[in-house]
């Protein structure tokens, strides 16, 4: 019956005006296919049907397509069901709904046009009811919203106008037929929209690269020799406040020249192999990201085609492959910041195309990237070390601060005194050195004062959330932050627009992701400045709001939502944030259990938590739940690994030696199997087996202790030799070697074993 009445509907005349315009997104509470039928004719964009409930998908960044979101179901997608009854509506708001989150965000940040609705549908009304009247004199920070509806009563009209709506008491036909001829000359076309949204990509758009390389440019910026810049963008830049640089900052030469730049450009551009790869390694805050962008611009100025990875998601290999197949022998440069997420993908890419002429320039922190290099068989990158600040670098930074009026406490000091302030901090991170020198306080004091000076509890919560996510490299969508806040939409919009201005900033040009100014700031605020109770609320709030977005699609793409979930739920990071506070950590896992009970990763980390605190029965239960959702053969090898650790730890705590021997045997066999299968990929089985079994041997003191110790030392040595850049594996090997020698000394036997043992190198 529904299909008979609501399918193949004939649009009214005014409906046919809608496809002629560019829209960011279309929402409807109707189940009919009027919009879809209207877009079957000539249209400025192609239409994508989105029927709720469904996963969230970003709108098309190139405006070629527009989403038609049916919030309550569609006759074109009947298997999704319909939202009709009060119970249906309650289900829509009982848990986080990504499309209602998106609608609330769009209502605050984009001009929103309601056509043919009285704004009383539930749960639509649930969100609209939060749109409050702003107090007299308060600045309006929400985007303007318009209502087109006939016969609006005077009382309802005043309610809507008090909440910031502009009301047109007319039918849809009257509105569009009257308005469209008047504004048609002012409505921008697609290319104008793109140039306004992506000014740093003007060259790519103007050269027609957008039509040729649209898929590639979804993930990469095409780097030009002279990125666009103007005095306004220079003035509002947050670069000197610690924000990571934009292309406009580089074009405005806000970055001080580094002594090493020319040498690095020469090394990078002087490739001798078809496929060349280089890794710039440096700790967070060392100026690595700024130098990487500067290198990209200098390579472009030298006449090379340079593409800079702008997306945090997993690399899409196909557009890169298509481009490199088409350019022949002309060398192309691809640049990756935070490269550890993409290095295996690049390895797989070049393994099948050894004849390409391409240079991959990557950057990351040394403890993340260096351990991964030994497993690469085809990429084989050269390492460029990010040097500490030199005297020449410090002089250049001081001149740059002076040019832009950013000397702060250095103002009025002599050149020698200014230089001394910088050189005394030259071994610190560049960001830390600059902030301490110009503000005259310790870095932690500066950030703690900033945190507590924020105007509201909501602002402190949002700042904590963005810092918790970004310390792990993931920005946060605005819609998720809004959903974590209480209060009206005006209160929420005010927090983001005013209370956190220049504190929480856009992550990339044209993006709805937000982040703190720098990862070093994020780490300091999240782990030191934020009180524990705020930290706890921040972790729980964002994990709950992210839960609908942790889908197989997003997991495979490694989206920021998934990165944030994966890192926050990790036990190691929980301990970093809350110490060894079992009640707090287990309470957080228990609080979000209802949202992630279907996730193998959640039960893995909850099991690790119980195992860490020696609650063996609970740990075994949770780890087995994780393996029940995904087996070790399907990739859940970590759960099996921790089952092995559980056996080893339980044996150490057991008074039953027979049962303990069985546990030691089972745990050892699992880890030895993992060494054989995965020992070339990671160090976990080496570390676990040698660390826990050494404790067992010391406790047991059996007749074959010498041989078993030698066997453990050999396992640790093999792990260290396979992973020479892994600090943890090196420390494990040195520790077990030292303990082995100490046991030998106590026994008065320095000549244990048939072959001398080698001391682990640094």
XYZ file of C-alpha atoms in Angstrom, residues 71-662:
592
model
C 15.490 10.321 8.187
C 12.363 8.172 8.665
C 12.715 5.626 5.860
C 12.004 5.507 2.128
C 9.788 3.463 -0.170
C 12.891 3.083 -2.360
C 14.624 1.182 0.455
C 11.788 -0.653 2.259
C 13.986 -3.242 3.998
C 15.251 -0.454 6.289
C 11.754 -0.057 7.742
C 9.923 3.136 8.627
C 9.733 5.490 11.592
C 6.042 5.940 12.387
C 5.157 5.033 15.966
C 6.200 6.643 19.235
C 8.351 3.571 19.890
C 10.050 4.078 16.523
C 10.768 7.713 17.358
C 12.098 6.763 20.791
C 14.456 4.280 19.160
C 15.860 7.038 16.967
C 16.949 9.103 19.995
C 17.749 6.363 22.539
C 21.317 6.035 21.288
C 23.585 8.322 19.249
C 22.240 8.713 15.709
C 24.902 9.884 13.235
C 22.441 11.490 10.832
C 20.667 13.494 13.532
C 24.130 14.519 14.769
C 24.945 15.638 11.225
C 21.662 17.540 10.903
C 22.214 19.370 14.198
C 25.734 20.312 13.066
C 24.491 21.500 9.665
C 21.793 23.600 11.335
C 24.431 25.477 13.326
C 27.078 25.941 10.679
C 25.266 26.201 7.336
C 22.310 28.163 6.029
C 19.397 25.737 6.496
C 16.126 25.898 4.574
C 13.031 24.086 5.937
C 10.333 23.662 3.306
C 6.801 22.447 3.980
C 7.255 21.511 7.626
C 5.776 22.777 10.872
C 8.934 21.651 12.692
C 6.964 19.458 15.076
C 7.908 15.960 13.921
C 9.605 13.853 16.571
C 12.530 13.252 16.959
C 13.108 16.138 14.532
C 11.407 18.357 17.096
C 13.668 16.980 19.844
C 16.641 18.629 18.141
C 14.841 21.714 16.919
C 13.499 22.360 20.412
C 17.090 22.852 21.586
C 17.337 25.888 19.314
C 16.942 28.576 21.909
C 16.480 32.297 21.910
C 19.772 34.085 22.526
C 19.922 36.615 25.309
C 19.741 40.296 24.424
C 23.107 41.619 23.238
C 24.642 38.167 22.793
C 26.423 37.613 19.496
C 24.614 35.222 17.128
C 27.095 32.511 16.160
C 24.680 30.114 14.464
C 24.075 30.108 10.736
C 20.767 31.587 9.613
C 17.847 29.182 9.186
C 14.773 29.775 7.042
C 11.278 28.254 7.273
C 8.922 28.091 4.289
C 5.471 27.100 5.567
C 1.981 28.546 4.901
C -0.431 29.684 7.596
C 2.069 30.049 10.434
C 0.210 31.285 13.514
C 1.373 34.545 15.176
C 2.453 32.706 18.335
C 4.403 30.096 16.383
C 5.899 32.855 14.202
C 7.232 34.686 17.274
C 8.632 31.442 18.728
C 10.509 30.700 15.522
C 11.813 34.237 15.111
C 12.991 34.311 18.746
C 14.980 31.152 18.027
C 16.708 32.704 15.024
C 14.526 31.448 12.156
C 13.436 33.654 9.279
C 9.876 32.631 8.385
C 8.289 32.838 4.920
C 4.564 32.268 5.286
C 4.120 30.810 1.827
C 3.915 27.538 -0.045
C 6.975 25.922 -1.550
C 5.748 26.838 -5.018
C 5.280 30.495 -4.149
C 8.692 30.669 -2.488
C 10.767 29.039 -5.224
C 8.896 30.509 -8.173
C 9.322 34.010 -6.735
C 12.792 33.754 -5.249
C 14.743 31.789 -7.848
C 14.532 34.352 -10.681
C 15.669 37.062 -8.233
C 18.756 35.262 -6.891
C 19.819 33.140 -9.861
C 22.563 35.619 -10.773
C 24.036 35.454 -7.257
C 24.094 31.690 -6.786
C 27.697 30.466 -7.272
C 28.443 27.639 -9.652
C 30.361 24.528 -8.633
C 33.836 25.790 -9.547
C 33.296 29.031 -7.609
C 32.218 27.039 -4.573
C 35.312 24.857 -4.815
C 37.668 27.822 -5.146
C 36.085 29.431 -2.078
C 36.317 26.249 -0.027
C 39.779 25.137 -1.189
C 41.743 28.316 -1.980
C 45.022 26.405 -1.615
C 43.933 24.225 -4.541
C 43.209 27.063 -6.969
C 46.026 25.987 -9.261
C 44.810 22.392 -9.443
C 41.230 23.509 -10.112
C 42.251 26.121 -12.683
C 44.529 23.677 -14.542
C 41.699 21.167 -14.872
C 43.388 18.633 -12.595
C 40.181 18.300 -10.632
C 38.395 16.631 -13.531
C 41.437 14.492 -14.398
C 42.520 13.500 -10.871
C 39.439 13.945 -8.684
C 39.914 10.616 -6.897
C 43.578 11.323 -6.166
C 42.826 14.852 -4.939
C 40.303 13.525 -2.431
C 43.274 12.376 -0.360
C 46.092 14.628 -1.617
C 46.734 18.332 -2.021
C 48.434 19.236 -5.278
C 51.336 21.397 -4.066
C 52.013 24.564 -6.033
C 55.164 26.667 -6.122
C 53.336 29.698 -4.773
C 50.314 28.776 -2.626
C 47.764 31.605 -2.373
C 48.313 34.078 0.440
C 46.924 37.415 1.524
C 47.404 39.848 4.370
C 44.156 38.755 6.012
C 45.149 35.089 6.220
C 48.590 36.076 7.521
C 47.053 38.229 10.245
C 44.650 35.559 11.500
C 47.202 32.743 11.371
C 47.669 30.722 14.563
C 51.081 29.475 13.522
C 52.930 31.400 16.249
C 50.431 30.106 18.830
C 51.620 26.561 18.163
C 49.178 25.561 15.411
C 50.483 23.306 12.680
C 51.121 25.261 9.462
C 48.681 25.774 6.628
C 49.715 26.266 3.005
C 48.900 29.951 3.465
C 51.378 30.102 6.362
C 54.099 28.598 4.176
C 53.263 30.977 1.316
C 53.459 33.917 3.736
C 56.884 32.685 4.907
C 55.782 32.526 8.521
C 58.131 29.596 9.028
C 61.711 30.535 9.842
C 64.254 29.037 7.408
C 66.022 25.982 8.831
C 69.709 25.473 8.126
C 69.082 21.908 6.989
C 66.405 22.714 4.353
C 68.679 23.128 1.312
C 70.602 19.941 2.105
C 67.382 17.943 2.504
C 65.956 19.289 -0.781
C 69.142 18.234 -2.561
C 69.007 14.724 -1.072
C 65.320 14.308 -1.875
C 65.442 15.610 -5.450
C 68.674 13.784 -6.333
C 67.109 10.338 -6.572
C 69.160 7.562 -8.204
C 66.564 4.784 -8.094
C 63.274 4.359 -9.927
C 61.432 4.108 -6.630
C 63.061 6.287 -4.011
C 61.897 6.660 -0.420
C 63.036 8.896 2.423
C 61.812 9.179 6.008
C 62.176 12.393 7.993
C 62.207 11.381 11.658
C 61.776 13.745 14.572
C 59.860 13.939 17.821
C 56.543 15.774 18.078
C 57.116 19.512 18.307
C 60.493 19.426 16.567
C 59.227 21.394 13.551
C 58.952 18.280 11.403
C 55.514 19.023 9.901
C 56.478 22.602 9.078
C 59.711 21.512 7.422
C 57.856 18.812 5.478
C 55.483 21.382 3.960
C 58.375 23.696 3.191
C 60.209 20.849 1.433
C 57.079 20.079 -0.610
C 56.813 23.705 -1.769
C 60.533 23.884 -2.617
C 60.269 20.664 -4.659
C 57.306 22.169 -6.524
C 59.299 25.336 -7.217
C 62.020 23.138 -8.707
C 59.484 22.012 -11.326
C 58.351 18.699 -9.836
C 54.774 17.462 -9.480
C 54.225 17.090 -5.728
C 51.213 15.624 -3.906
C 50.782 16.022 -0.137
C 48.652 13.523 1.782
C 45.895 15.463 3.560
C 43.604 12.676 4.775
C 44.078 10.676 7.982
C 42.288 7.697 6.437
C 43.873 4.599 4.986
C 45.588 5.286 1.681
C 43.636 4.459 -1.478
C 46.176 2.820 -3.794
C 44.196 2.894 -7.032
C 44.404 6.666 -7.832
C 48.169 6.661 -7.140
C 48.629 3.650 -9.375
C 46.585 5.215 -12.165
C 48.591 8.457 -12.033
C 52.023 6.788 -11.986
C 51.035 4.486 -14.841
C 50.139 7.556 -16.915
C 53.146 9.850 -16.319
C 55.847 7.574 -17.681
C 59.430 8.497 -16.729
C 58.602 11.905 -15.219
C 59.389 11.733 -11.508
C 56.446 12.377 -9.182
C 56.716 13.151 -5.472
C 54.261 11.956 -2.830
C 54.600 13.397 0.679
C 53.166 11.789 3.822
C 53.068 13.237 7.326
C 52.394 10.638 10.052
C 53.579 8.020 7.600
C 53.382 4.993 9.881
C 49.710 4.564 8.992
C 50.526 4.221 5.288
C 53.919 2.546 5.065
C 52.625 -1.014 4.639
C 50.235 0.168 1.922
C 53.106 1.845 0.079
C 55.206 -1.305 0.456
C 52.447 -3.357 -1.148
C 52.015 -0.744 -3.872
C 55.644 -0.635 -5.019
C 56.109 -4.407 -4.742
C 54.018 -4.808 -7.890
C 55.374 -1.779 -9.790
C 59.204 -1.692 -9.620
C 59.409 0.318 -12.872
C 57.652 3.467 -11.584
C 59.606 6.729 -11.328
C 58.453 8.089 -7.980
C 59.800 9.459 -4.717
C 57.969 8.933 -1.441
C 58.878 11.473 1.233
C 57.557 10.438 4.637
C 57.750 11.844 8.160
C 56.945 10.476 11.582
C 58.208 10.077 15.116
C 61.230 7.760 15.381
C 59.811 5.333 17.948
C 56.834 4.684 15.643
C 58.415 4.514 12.207
C 61.897 3.065 12.722
C 60.773 -0.343 14.074
C 58.625 -0.803 10.952
C 61.448 -0.277 8.451
C 63.158 -3.647 8.935
C 60.068 -5.512 7.711
C 60.067 -3.640 4.367
C 61.466 -5.572 1.424
C 60.804 -3.186 -1.468
C 60.530 0.388 -0.158
C 63.859 0.546 1.771
C 63.712 4.234 2.760
C 66.709 6.362 3.686
C 66.447 8.108 7.055
C 66.738 11.880 7.447
C 67.141 12.904 11.094
C 65.430 16.101 12.189
C 68.298 18.080 13.770
C 67.981 20.124 16.977
C 67.888 23.900 16.734
C 71.204 25.368 15.646
C 72.430 28.876 16.392
C 71.493 29.893 12.836
C 68.003 28.405 13.285
C 67.517 30.269 16.561
C 68.594 33.554 15.001
C 66.146 33.036 12.120
C 63.278 32.266 14.524
C 63.953 35.385 16.590
C 63.987 37.547 13.435
C 60.714 35.969 12.316
C 59.084 36.579 15.718
C 60.266 40.171 15.581
C 58.914 40.685 12.044
C 55.445 39.543 13.102
C 55.393 41.219 16.531
C 55.527 37.935 18.456
C 58.562 38.427 20.679
C 56.541 38.563 23.902
C 58.884 38.538 26.924
C 61.860 38.768 24.555
C 60.792 42.272 23.560
C 63.258 44.845 24.866
C 66.038 42.345 25.506
C 69.329 42.660 23.685
C 70.071 40.398 20.729
C 72.531 38.454 22.874
C 69.938 37.956 25.617
C 67.275 36.871 23.118
C 69.645 34.384 21.550
C 70.655 33.045 24.957
C 66.988 32.377 25.826
C 66.596 30.252 22.707
C 69.936 28.482 22.810
C 69.373 27.476 26.430
C 66.292 25.591 25.227
C 67.690 24.408 21.893
C 67.564 20.757 22.877
C 63.860 21.015 23.722
C 61.072 20.677 21.191
C 60.875 23.737 18.949
C 57.310 24.537 20.018
C 58.210 24.262 23.711
C 61.319 26.404 23.274
C 59.398 29.117 21.430
C 56.514 29.268 23.927
C 58.755 29.272 26.997
C 61.109 31.897 25.584
C 58.342 34.310 24.522
C 56.020 33.840 27.531
C 58.643 33.466 30.246
C 56.942 30.463 31.896
C 57.252 26.697 31.834
C 55.328 24.963 29.061
C 53.158 22.988 31.467
C 52.274 26.140 33.434
C 51.318 27.977 30.233
C 48.928 25.219 29.109
C 47.442 24.580 32.563
C 46.657 28.284 32.937
C 45.071 28.281 29.484
C 42.912 25.256 30.353
C 41.537 26.709 33.593
C 41.001 30.144 32.062
C 38.413 28.753 29.615
C 35.008 30.351 30.156
C 32.864 27.285 30.923
C 32.825 23.638 31.965
C 31.585 22.777 28.474
C 34.599 24.470 26.903
C 36.975 22.555 29.184
C 35.205 19.290 28.314
C 35.465 19.907 24.553
C 39.114 20.933 24.868
C 39.855 17.761 26.842
C 38.107 15.605 24.216
C 39.969 17.137 21.290
C 43.282 16.802 23.135
C 42.619 13.169 24.084
C 41.921 12.319 20.461
C 44.675 14.422 18.897
C 47.454 13.194 21.160
C 46.930 10.001 19.145
C 46.784 11.813 15.806
C 43.014 11.917 15.242
C 40.946 15.103 14.858
C 37.316 15.116 16.053
C 34.235 15.946 14.002
C 32.310 18.986 15.116
C 29.064 16.970 15.219
C 30.532 14.587 17.801
C 31.719 17.450 19.990
C 28.308 19.131 19.822
C 26.628 15.871 20.842
C 28.890 15.628 23.917
C 27.676 19.002 25.216
C 24.583 19.753 27.274
C 22.365 22.786 26.786
C 20.771 24.560 23.864
C 22.254 24.823 20.411
C 23.044 28.485 21.063
C 25.070 27.506 24.142
C 26.901 24.818 22.168
C 27.611 27.071 19.213
C 28.890 29.794 21.561
C 31.317 27.354 23.204
C 32.831 26.311 19.879
C 32.811 29.758 18.252
C 33.761 31.988 21.197
C 34.963 30.118 24.287
C 37.392 27.971 22.277
C 38.389 30.464 19.606
C 42.053 29.912 18.650
C 42.234 27.048 21.178
C 40.373 24.404 19.188
C 41.006 25.002 15.483
C 40.028 23.505 12.092
C 42.164 20.460 11.330
C 42.467 21.083 7.585
C 41.209 23.643 5.107
C 37.560 23.008 4.237
C 37.184 20.292 6.894
C 34.565 19.804 9.629
C 37.214 18.187 11.836
C 38.565 20.125 14.820
C 41.734 19.712 16.867
C 43.962 21.537 19.365
C 46.766 23.608 17.917
C 49.457 20.921 18.113
C 49.951 17.328 19.214
C 52.496 18.388 21.869
C 49.865 20.726 23.338
C 47.285 17.947 23.131
C 49.470 15.496 25.040
C 50.307 18.003 27.777
C 46.690 19.110 28.263
C 45.254 15.576 28.157
C 47.734 13.976 30.541
C 48.686 16.837 32.881
C 46.421 19.912 32.721
C 43.015 18.199 32.689
C 41.668 17.048 36.090
C 40.995 13.311 36.326
C 37.219 13.718 36.648
C 37.059 15.857 33.474
C 39.337 13.377 31.678
C 36.989 10.533 32.645
C 33.889 12.404 31.460
C 35.653 13.277 28.208
C 36.636 9.667 27.479
C 33.161 8.296 28.207
C 31.323 11.069 26.321
C 33.292 10.824 23.098
C 33.337 7.014 23.078
C 29.541 6.956 23.387
C 29.026 9.520 20.614
C 31.476 7.743 18.302
C 29.869 4.328 18.741
C 27.524 4.399 15.679
C 30.482 5.363 13.482
C 32.664 2.362 14.380
C 31.504 0.353 11.370
C 33.344 -2.167 9.171
C 33.521 0.487 6.453
C 35.164 3.041 8.764
C 37.445 0.430 10.311
C 38.727 -0.607 6.894
C 39.292 3.036 5.925
C 40.964 3.772 9.275
C 38.911 6.929 9.762
C 39.607 9.437 12.576
C 36.563 8.090 14.424
C 38.046 4.597 14.434
C 41.525 5.844 15.377
C 40.099 7.738 18.362
C 38.070 4.725 19.521
C 40.958 2.304 19.070
C 43.464 4.465 20.929
C 41.187 5.574 23.779
C 39.936 2.064 24.471
C 43.504 0.751 24.609
C 44.553 -0.267 28.129
C 48.038 1.250 27.815
C 46.504 4.651 27.135
C 43.956 4.205 29.937
C 46.860 3.652 32.351
C 48.645 6.690 30.921
C 45.555 8.788 31.634
C 44.418 7.335 34.979
C 47.412 5.512 36.422
C 46.803 2.159 38.083
C 43.319 3.157 39.231
C 41.386 -0.074 38.641
C 38.007 1.264 39.745
C 38.261 4.221 37.382
C 39.501 2.269 34.356
C 37.174 -0.718 34.780
C 34.321 1.713 35.430
C 34.920 3.388 32.063
C 34.929 0.054 30.240
C 31.716 -0.912 32.060
C 30.108 2.448 31.227
C 30.565 2.051 27.464
C 30.017 -1.715 27.341
C 26.452 -1.319 26.077
C 27.724 0.572 23.018
C 30.654 -1.693 22.112
C 29.597 -5.152 23.298
C 29.716 -6.411 19.698
C 33.306 -5.252 19.150
C 36.126 -7.789 19.549
C 38.580 -4.958 20.219
C 36.540 -3.710 23.166
C 36.522 -7.122 24.884
C 40.221 -7.539 24.132
C 41.072 -4.328 26.004
C 38.611 -4.999 28.832
C 40.212 -8.440 29.177
C 43.678 -6.850 29.214
C 42.486 -4.543 32.003
C 41.400 -7.454 34.187
C 44.589 -9.345 33.341
C 46.764 -6.353 34.268
C 45.179 -6.316 37.732
C 45.455 -10.129 38.056
C 41.709 -10.829 37.893
C 42.291 -14.008 35.924
C 38.734 -15.385 35.734
C 37.255 -12.155 34.401
C 40.194 -11.682 32.052
C 39.798 -15.165 30.597
C 36.067 -14.612 30.146
C 36.509 -11.293 28.309
C 39.419 -12.486 26.143
C 37.397 -15.532 25.111
C 34.477 -13.230 24.249
C 36.857 -11.305 22.016
C 37.996 -14.526 20.329
C 34.363 -15.595 19.990
C 33.595 -12.455 17.977
C 36.774 -12.722 15.895
C 39.111 -15.693 15.945
C 42.893 -15.539 16.000
C 42.918 -16.997 12.478
C 40.817 -14.003 11.330
C 43.271 -11.496 12.724
C 42.570 -11.398 16.465
C 46.037 -12.687 17.337
C 46.339 -10.164 20.189
C 43.563 -11.838 22.177
C 45.321 -15.184 21.810
C 48.591 -13.508 22.784
C 47.040 -12.238 26.023
C 45.481 -15.629 26.719
C 49.071 -16.906 26.678
C 50.167 -14.100 29.007
C 47.261 -14.993 31.285
C 48.528 -18.590 31.521
C 52.033 -17.398 32.396
C 50.884 -14.859 34.996
C 48.412 -17.294 36.562
C 51.177 -19.872 36.904
C 53.303 -17.390 38.835
C 50.424 -16.672 41.232
C 49.366 -20.307 41.656
C 50.180 -22.496 44.663
C 49.305 -25.641 42.679
C 52.613 -26.507 40.962
C 51.027 -29.146 38.725
C 48.455 -26.672 37.392
C 51.140 -23.998 37.155
C 53.340 -26.264 35.020
C 50.398 -26.875 32.676
